[in-house]
Short mmCIF file of C-alpha atoms in Angstrom, two decimals:
data_model
loop_
_atom_site.label_atom_id
_atom_site.label_comp_id
_atom_site.label_asym_id
_atom_site.label_seq_id
_atom_site.Cartn_x
_atom_site.Cartn_y
_atom_site.Cartn_z
CA MET A 1 0.00 0.00 0.00
CA GLN A 2 1.38 3.35 -0.92
CA PHE A 3 0.35 6.77 0.42
CA PHE A 4 1.82 10.12 -0.57
CA GLY A 5 1.21 13.61 0.75
CA GLY A 6 2.95 16.77 -0.36
CA SER A 7 6.55 16.62 -1.44
CA GLU A 8 8.33 16.21 1.89
CA ILE A 9 7.53 12.59 2.51
CA SER A 10 9.89 10.23 0.73
CA PRO A 11 8.12 7.17 -0.63
CA SER A 12 8.93 3.57 -0.01
CA PRO A 13 8.63 1.25 -3.00
CA PRO A 14 5.02 0.19 -3.50
CA ALA A 15 4.05 -3.45 -3.35
CA PRO A 16 2.22 -4.15 -6.60
CA THR A 17 -0.95 -6.13 -6.21
CA VAL A 18 -1.67 -9.00 -8.56
CA SER A 19 -4.15 -7.71 -11.08
CA GLY A 20 -5.38 -7.70 -14.63
CA ASN A 21 -2.86 -5.93 -16.79
CA ASN A 22 -5.06 -3.20 -18.16
CA ALA A 23 -4.74 -0.53 -15.49
CA HIS A 24 -1.31 0.78 -14.59
CA MET A 25 -1.64 3.55 -12.04
CA VAL A 26 -4.14 5.88 -10.41
CA TYR A 27 -3.57 9.29 -8.84
CA VAL A 28 -5.93 11.43 -6.80
CA PHE A 29 -5.08 15.10 -6.22
CA ASN A 30 -6.93 17.77 -4.33
CA ARG A 31 -7.33 21.36 -5.47
CA ASN A 32 -4.01 22.42 -4.02
CA GLY A 33 -2.17 19.78 -6.00
CA VAL A 34 -1.50 17.61 -2.98
CA CYS A 35 -1.40 13.96 -3.98
CA LEU A 36 -3.95 12.22 -1.81
CA LEU A 37 -3.53 8.81 -3.31
CA TYR A 38 -1.23 6.99 -5.66
CA ARG A 39 -1.82 3.35 -6.51
CA GLU A 40 0.29 1.31 -8.85
CA TRP A 41 -0.54 -2.06 -10.31
CA ASN A 42 1.66 -2.52 -13.28
CA ARG A 43 4.57 -0.20 -13.89
CA PRO A 44 7.66 -1.79 -15.41
CA LEU A 45 9.36 1.54 -16.04
CA HIS A 46 10.09 4.35 -13.59
CA THR A 47 11.63 7.25 -15.43
CA LEU A 48 11.23 9.83 -12.69
CA ASN A 49 11.35 9.66 -8.94
CA ALA A 50 8.03 9.90 -7.18
CA GLN A 51 8.04 13.63 -6.40
CA GLN A 52 8.76 14.67 -9.98
CA ASP A 53 6.17 12.23 -11.19
CA HIS A 54 3.49 13.74 -9.01
CA LYS A 55 4.37 17.30 -9.87
CA LEU A 56 4.18 16.54 -13.57
CA ILE A 57 0.87 14.80 -13.26
CA ALA A 58 -0.56 17.61 -11.14
CA GLU A 59 0.55 20.15 -13.74
CA ARG A 60 -1.08 18.03 -16.38
CA GLY A 61 -4.32 18.38 -14.53
CA ASN A 62 -3.94 22.15 -14.39
CA LEU A 63 -3.62 22.59 -18.10
CA GLY A 64 -7.15 22.00 -19.36
CA VAL A 65 -5.91 23.42 -22.64
CA PRO A 66 -8.26 26.21 -23.76
CA GLN A 67 -7.76 25.94 -27.48
CA LEU A 68 -10.96 27.70 -28.35
CA PRO A 69 -10.76 30.96 -26.48
CA GLY A 70 -13.89 32.00 -24.68
CA GLN A 71 -14.98 28.47 -23.98
CA GLY A 72 -13.35 27.09 -20.87
CA CYS A 73 -13.02 23.40 -21.42
CA SER A 74 -10.76 20.70 -20.16
CA PHE A 75 -9.58 17.51 -21.70
CA HIS A 76 -10.74 14.14 -20.45
CA SER A 77 -8.14 11.83 -21.88
CA PHE A 78 -5.09 11.50 -24.05
CA ARG A 79 -3.52 8.48 -25.63
CA THR A 80 0.02 7.60 -26.63
CA ASN A 81 1.29 4.45 -28.23
CA THR A 82 2.06 2.88 -24.82
CA TYR A 83 -0.63 4.18 -22.45
CA LYS A 84 -3.84 6.09 -22.13
CA LEU A 85 -4.33 8.71 -19.43
CA SER A 86 -7.90 9.53 -18.35
CA PHE A 87 -8.58 12.57 -16.26
CA MET A 88 -11.53 13.98 -14.38
CA GLU A 89 -11.84 17.11 -12.29
CA THR A 90 -14.76 17.62 -9.96
CA PRO A 91 -16.20 21.04 -9.15
CA SER A 92 -14.55 20.79 -5.74
CA GLY A 93 -11.13 20.55 -7.31
CA ILE A 94 -10.48 16.86 -6.80
CA LYS A 95 -8.57 15.49 -9.77
CA ILE A 96 -8.60 11.79 -10.56
CA ILE A 97 -6.12 10.40 -13.05
CA LEU A 98 -6.05 6.87 -14.33
CA VAL A 99 -3.27 5.47 -16.51
CA THR A 100 -4.24 2.39 -18.49
CA HIS A 101 -3.54 0.31 -21.57
CA PRO A 102 -3.82 2.38 -24.78
CA ARG A 103 -6.76 0.46 -26.22
CA THR A 104 -9.02 1.21 -23.27
CA GLY A 105 -12.33 2.83 -24.15
CA ASP A 106 -13.88 5.92 -22.65
CA LEU A 107 -13.26 5.81 -18.93
CA ARG A 108 -15.24 8.87 -17.86
CA ASP A 109 -17.91 6.75 -16.20
CA SER A 110 -15.25 4.75 -14.38
CA LEU A 111 -13.69 7.93 -13.10
CA LYS A 112 -17.10 9.09 -11.89
CA TYR A 113 -17.51 5.79 -10.09
CA ILE A 114 -14.10 6.15 -8.47
CA TYR A 115 -15.09 9.62 -7.36
CA ASN A 116 -18.21 8.16 -5.78
CA LEU A 117 -16.08 5.63 -3.95
CA TYR A 118 -13.95 8.52 -2.73
CA VAL A 119 -17.04 10.35 -1.49
CA ASP A 120 -18.44 7.29 0.25
CA TYR A 121 -15.32 5.87 1.85
CA VAL A 122 -13.14 8.89 2.38
CA MET A 123 -15.18 12.06 2.65
CA LYS A 124 -17.93 10.48 4.70
CA ASN A 125 -15.37 9.16 7.15
CA PRO A 126 -15.57 11.55 10.14
CA LEU A 127 -11.97 10.80 11.07
CA TYR A 128 -10.59 11.84 7.71
CA ARG A 129 -8.98 15.27 7.53
CA PRO A 130 -9.46 16.78 4.05
CA GLY A 131 -6.17 17.42 2.35
CA SER A 132 -4.33 14.65 4.10
CA PRO A 133 -3.22 11.45 2.40
CA ILE A 134 -5.88 8.79 2.15
CA ARG A 135 -5.36 5.93 4.58
CA SER A 136 -8.70 4.22 4.36
CA ASP A 137 -8.21 0.48 3.88
CA LEU A 138 -11.79 0.08 2.78
CA PHE A 139 -11.35 2.66 0.05
CA ILE A 140 -8.12 1.09 -1.18
CA THR A 141 -9.59 -2.40 -1.28
CA THR A 142 -12.75 -1.36 -3.05
CA LEU A 143 -10.76 0.72 -5.51
CA ASP A 144 -8.44 -2.19 -6.27
CA GLN A 145 -11.37 -4.53 -6.79
CA TYR A 146 -13.15 -2.07 -9.06
CA VAL A 147 -10.12 -1.31 -11.18
CA ARG A 148 -9.36 -5.00 -11.55
CA SER A 149 -12.95 -5.58 -12.64
CA ILE A 150 -12.76 -3.00 -15.41
CA ALA A 151 -9.36 -4.26 -16.61
CA MET B 1 -20.65 17.12 -39.21
CA ALA B 2 -16.98 16.51 -38.74
CA ALA B 3 -14.64 19.42 -39.30
CA ILE B 4 -11.06 20.46 -38.87
CA TYR B 5 -10.50 23.57 -36.84
CA SER B 6 -6.81 24.17 -37.37
CA LEU B 7 -3.49 22.64 -38.38
CA TYR B 8 -0.10 23.24 -36.81
CA ILE B 9 3.34 22.05 -37.80
CA ILE B 10 6.13 22.41 -35.26
CA ASN B 11 9.80 21.74 -35.72
CA LYS B 12 11.87 19.55 -33.45
CA SER B 13 12.69 22.38 -31.06
CA GLY B 14 9.03 23.25 -30.58
CA GLY B 15 8.90 26.33 -32.79
CA LEU B 16 5.81 26.85 -34.91
CA ILE B 17 6.64 26.63 -38.60
CA PHE B 18 3.16 26.43 -40.05
CA TYR B 19 -0.31 27.34 -38.83
CA LYS B 20 -3.57 27.24 -40.76
CA ASP B 21 -6.95 28.14 -39.36
CA TYR B 22 -9.98 26.49 -40.95
CA GLY B 23 -12.71 28.62 -39.51
CA SER B 24 -12.94 27.71 -35.85
CA ALA B 25 -15.18 29.83 -33.69
CA GLY B 26 -12.22 31.16 -31.77
CA ARG B 27 -9.65 32.64 -34.07
CA MET B 28 -6.17 33.01 -32.69
CA ASP B 29 -3.60 35.66 -33.40
CA THR B 30 0.05 34.85 -34.05
CA ASN B 31 1.13 35.04 -30.43
CA ASP B 32 -1.56 32.67 -29.27
CA SER B 33 -0.74 30.13 -31.94
CA LEU B 34 2.95 30.30 -31.00
CA ARG B 35 2.02 29.78 -27.39
CA VAL B 36 -0.13 26.79 -28.19
CA ALA B 37 2.67 25.30 -30.26
CA SER B 38 5.23 25.48 -27.46
CA LEU B 39 2.66 24.29 -24.96
CA TRP B 40 1.98 21.28 -27.09
CA HIS B 41 5.67 20.62 -27.59
CA SER B 42 6.24 20.50 -23.82
CA MET B 43 3.17 18.38 -23.19
CA HIS B 44 4.31 15.95 -25.82
CA ALA B 45 7.72 15.67 -24.16
CA ILE B 46 6.26 15.31 -20.66
CA SER B 47 3.91 12.56 -21.77
CA GLN B 48 6.90 10.50 -22.85
CA GLN B 49 8.30 10.78 -19.32
CA LEU B 50 5.07 9.66 -17.72
CA SER B 51 4.90 6.40 -19.59
CA PRO B 52 4.83 3.30 -17.39
CA ILE B 53 6.32 1.28 -20.26
CA THR B 54 9.38 1.89 -22.40
CA GLY B 55 9.09 2.98 -26.00
CA CYS B 56 6.64 5.82 -25.73
CA TYR B 57 6.65 8.18 -28.70
CA GLY B 58 4.35 10.80 -27.27
CA ILE B 59 0.72 11.77 -27.47
CA GLU B 60 -1.21 10.64 -30.52
CA LEU B 61 -4.66 11.79 -29.55
CA LEU B 62 -6.00 14.18 -26.95
CA GLU B 63 -9.73 14.27 -26.34
CA ALA B 64 -11.51 17.17 -24.73
CA ASP B 65 -15.12 18.23 -24.45
CA THR B 66 -15.15 20.61 -27.39
CA PHE B 67 -12.29 19.38 -29.57
CA ASP B 68 -9.98 16.51 -30.37
CA LEU B 69 -6.30 16.97 -31.07
CA HIS B 70 -4.55 14.45 -33.31
CA CYS B 71 -0.79 14.50 -33.48
CA PHE B 72 1.65 12.82 -35.80
CA GLN B 73 5.36 12.88 -35.11
CA SER B 74 7.77 12.11 -37.91
CA LEU B 75 10.96 10.20 -37.25
CA THR B 76 12.89 13.47 -37.35
CA GLY B 77 10.86 15.04 -34.55
CA THR B 78 8.67 17.31 -36.65
CA LYS B 79 5.14 17.26 -35.24
CA PHE B 80 1.97 17.71 -37.25
CA PHE B 81 -1.14 18.23 -35.22
CA VAL B 82 -4.69 19.06 -36.10
CA VAL B 83 -7.42 20.37 -33.83
CA SER B 84 -10.76 18.98 -34.92
CA GLU B 85 -14.32 18.43 -33.82
CA PRO B 86 -14.73 15.69 -31.24
CA GLY B 87 -15.17 12.31 -32.86
CA THR B 88 -13.72 13.17 -36.24
CA GLN B 89 -12.48 10.05 -37.98
CA GLN B 90 -9.57 9.52 -40.36
CA MET B 91 -7.43 12.29 -38.91
CA GLU B 92 -4.41 10.01 -38.72
CA ASN B 93 -4.60 9.37 -42.45
CA LEU B 94 -5.00 13.07 -43.12
CA LEU B 95 -1.90 13.79 -41.07
CA LYS B 96 0.08 11.22 -43.01
CA VAL B 97 -1.06 12.79 -46.29
CA ILE B 98 -0.04 16.21 -45.01
CA TYR B 99 3.33 14.76 -44.07
CA GLU B 100 3.75 13.53 -47.63
CA LEU B 101 2.90 16.98 -48.95
CA TYR B 102 5.43 18.43 -46.54
CA THR B 103 8.18 16.15 -47.80
CA ASP B 104 7.32 16.82 -51.43
CA TYR B 105 6.68 20.56 -51.45
CA VAL B 106 8.70 21.81 -48.52
CA LEU B 107 11.68 19.57 -47.94
CA LYS B 108 12.45 19.08 -51.59
CA ASN B 109 12.32 22.81 -52.14
CA PRO B 110 15.98 23.86 -52.39
CA PHE B 111 15.21 27.34 -51.08
CA TYR B 112 13.56 26.12 -47.94
CA GLU B 113 15.66 26.40 -44.80
CA MET B 114 15.19 23.64 -42.29
CA GLU B 115 13.25 24.44 -39.13
CA MET B 116 12.16 27.81 -40.54
CA PRO B 117 8.55 28.90 -41.12
CA ILE B 118 7.06 27.35 -44.24
CA ARG B 119 6.42 29.79 -47.08
CA CYS B 120 5.88 27.45 -50.01
CA GLU B 121 3.00 28.29 -52.29
CA LEU B 122 2.66 24.80 -53.74
CA PHE B 123 2.43 23.36 -50.27
CA ASP B 124 -0.42 25.74 -49.44
CA ILE B 125 -2.26 24.98 -52.66
CA ASN B 126 -2.01 21.23 -52.32
CA LEU B 127 -2.84 21.36 -48.65
CA SER B 128 -6.05 23.27 -49.37
CA GLN B 129 -6.97 20.70 -52.00
CA VAL B 130 -6.42 17.82 -49.61
CA VAL B 131 -8.38 19.40 -46.80
CA GLN B 132 -11.17 20.38 -49.16
CA LYS B 133 -11.36 16.85 -50.49
CA ASP B 134 -11.36 15.55 -46.96
CA ARG B 135 -14.15 17.89 -45.99
CA VAL B 136 -16.27 16.80 -48.93
CA ALA B 137 -15.61 13.16 -48.16
CA LEU B 138 -16.48 13.66 -44.52
CA LEU B 139 -19.65 15.58 -45.35
CA GLY B 140 -20.72 12.89 -47.76
CA ARG B 141 -20.56 10.24 -45.05
#
C-alpha cells in the first residue's frame, strides 16, 4: 500500500498487487495539487522519482488546454502508443487520473464511479482530515477490486 | 458534421513553422498560436516521461469536451497536429497525407531552410486541396 502527501515525505517502494494488466496507475489530487492517493498495479518503467512524477501529473491536470478561447473546457483523456491517461476534475477541485492500456475505451464513467467511492469511503469518514493522504483500507480495497474488474 | 478547426506544424525544437486556421469559432492571433505550439511541444515531451512502459513516442490523440487533437510525429521530430471536432475520424490518415505533402513541397524545395517557417506556395495549394477533399468526403458520409 502506498500513500503520498505533499513533497516532503519520501516514498517507499510500493508493493504491486496481482491484477489484470489493463490498469497501470491511479492518482488522486486535491485542489491544491497535494497527492492524496497513488496506486500502482503494473509499472515496469520508472523514469522519474516519485516527487517529480506527481508534480508533472498535477501540472497536467492544471492545463485543461483552452484551445478555443472564450470556452473554458478541459480535456478528459489522451492516448500515446504505450498508455492512455484519463482525467476527471470535480467542481470541488479533486482530480482523478487513471493510466491504463492504450486500447481502453472511454473511462469517464469509471472515473465518476471512483469519485463516488472517494465520497463514500473517504469524505464520509468523520476521522478523515481533508487534504491529508488517504489511509482508508476500505477505500483502497474497493478501488483495487473495481479497477481490476474493469481491466 | 466533422470538421477540422486548425493545423499546426512544429519543428523539433518546438517552434511553430506552419499554422492554418480552418474557420474555428475562436480565431487566434500569431502570439496565441505560437504559445499553443510550445505548450503542445512540452506536453508531448512530458507525456513521454510519464509512460509506465518503455518505448513511448508521445501523445497521438487528446480528447476534450469541445475538440480533439490528433498528433503525428515524424521520425525526425517534426510534429503535425490538427485540432478537430470531437469524434472526427480519419485524422491520422489526413496527417500522413499532409506529411507527404510536406516532404514533397517543402523539404524538396531547395530554397527552404530547415526548421524555418514554411512559405511554399505549392504546399499551401495542395494542402487546401487535400483538406477540401477531406471535408467533402467527410460531409458525404
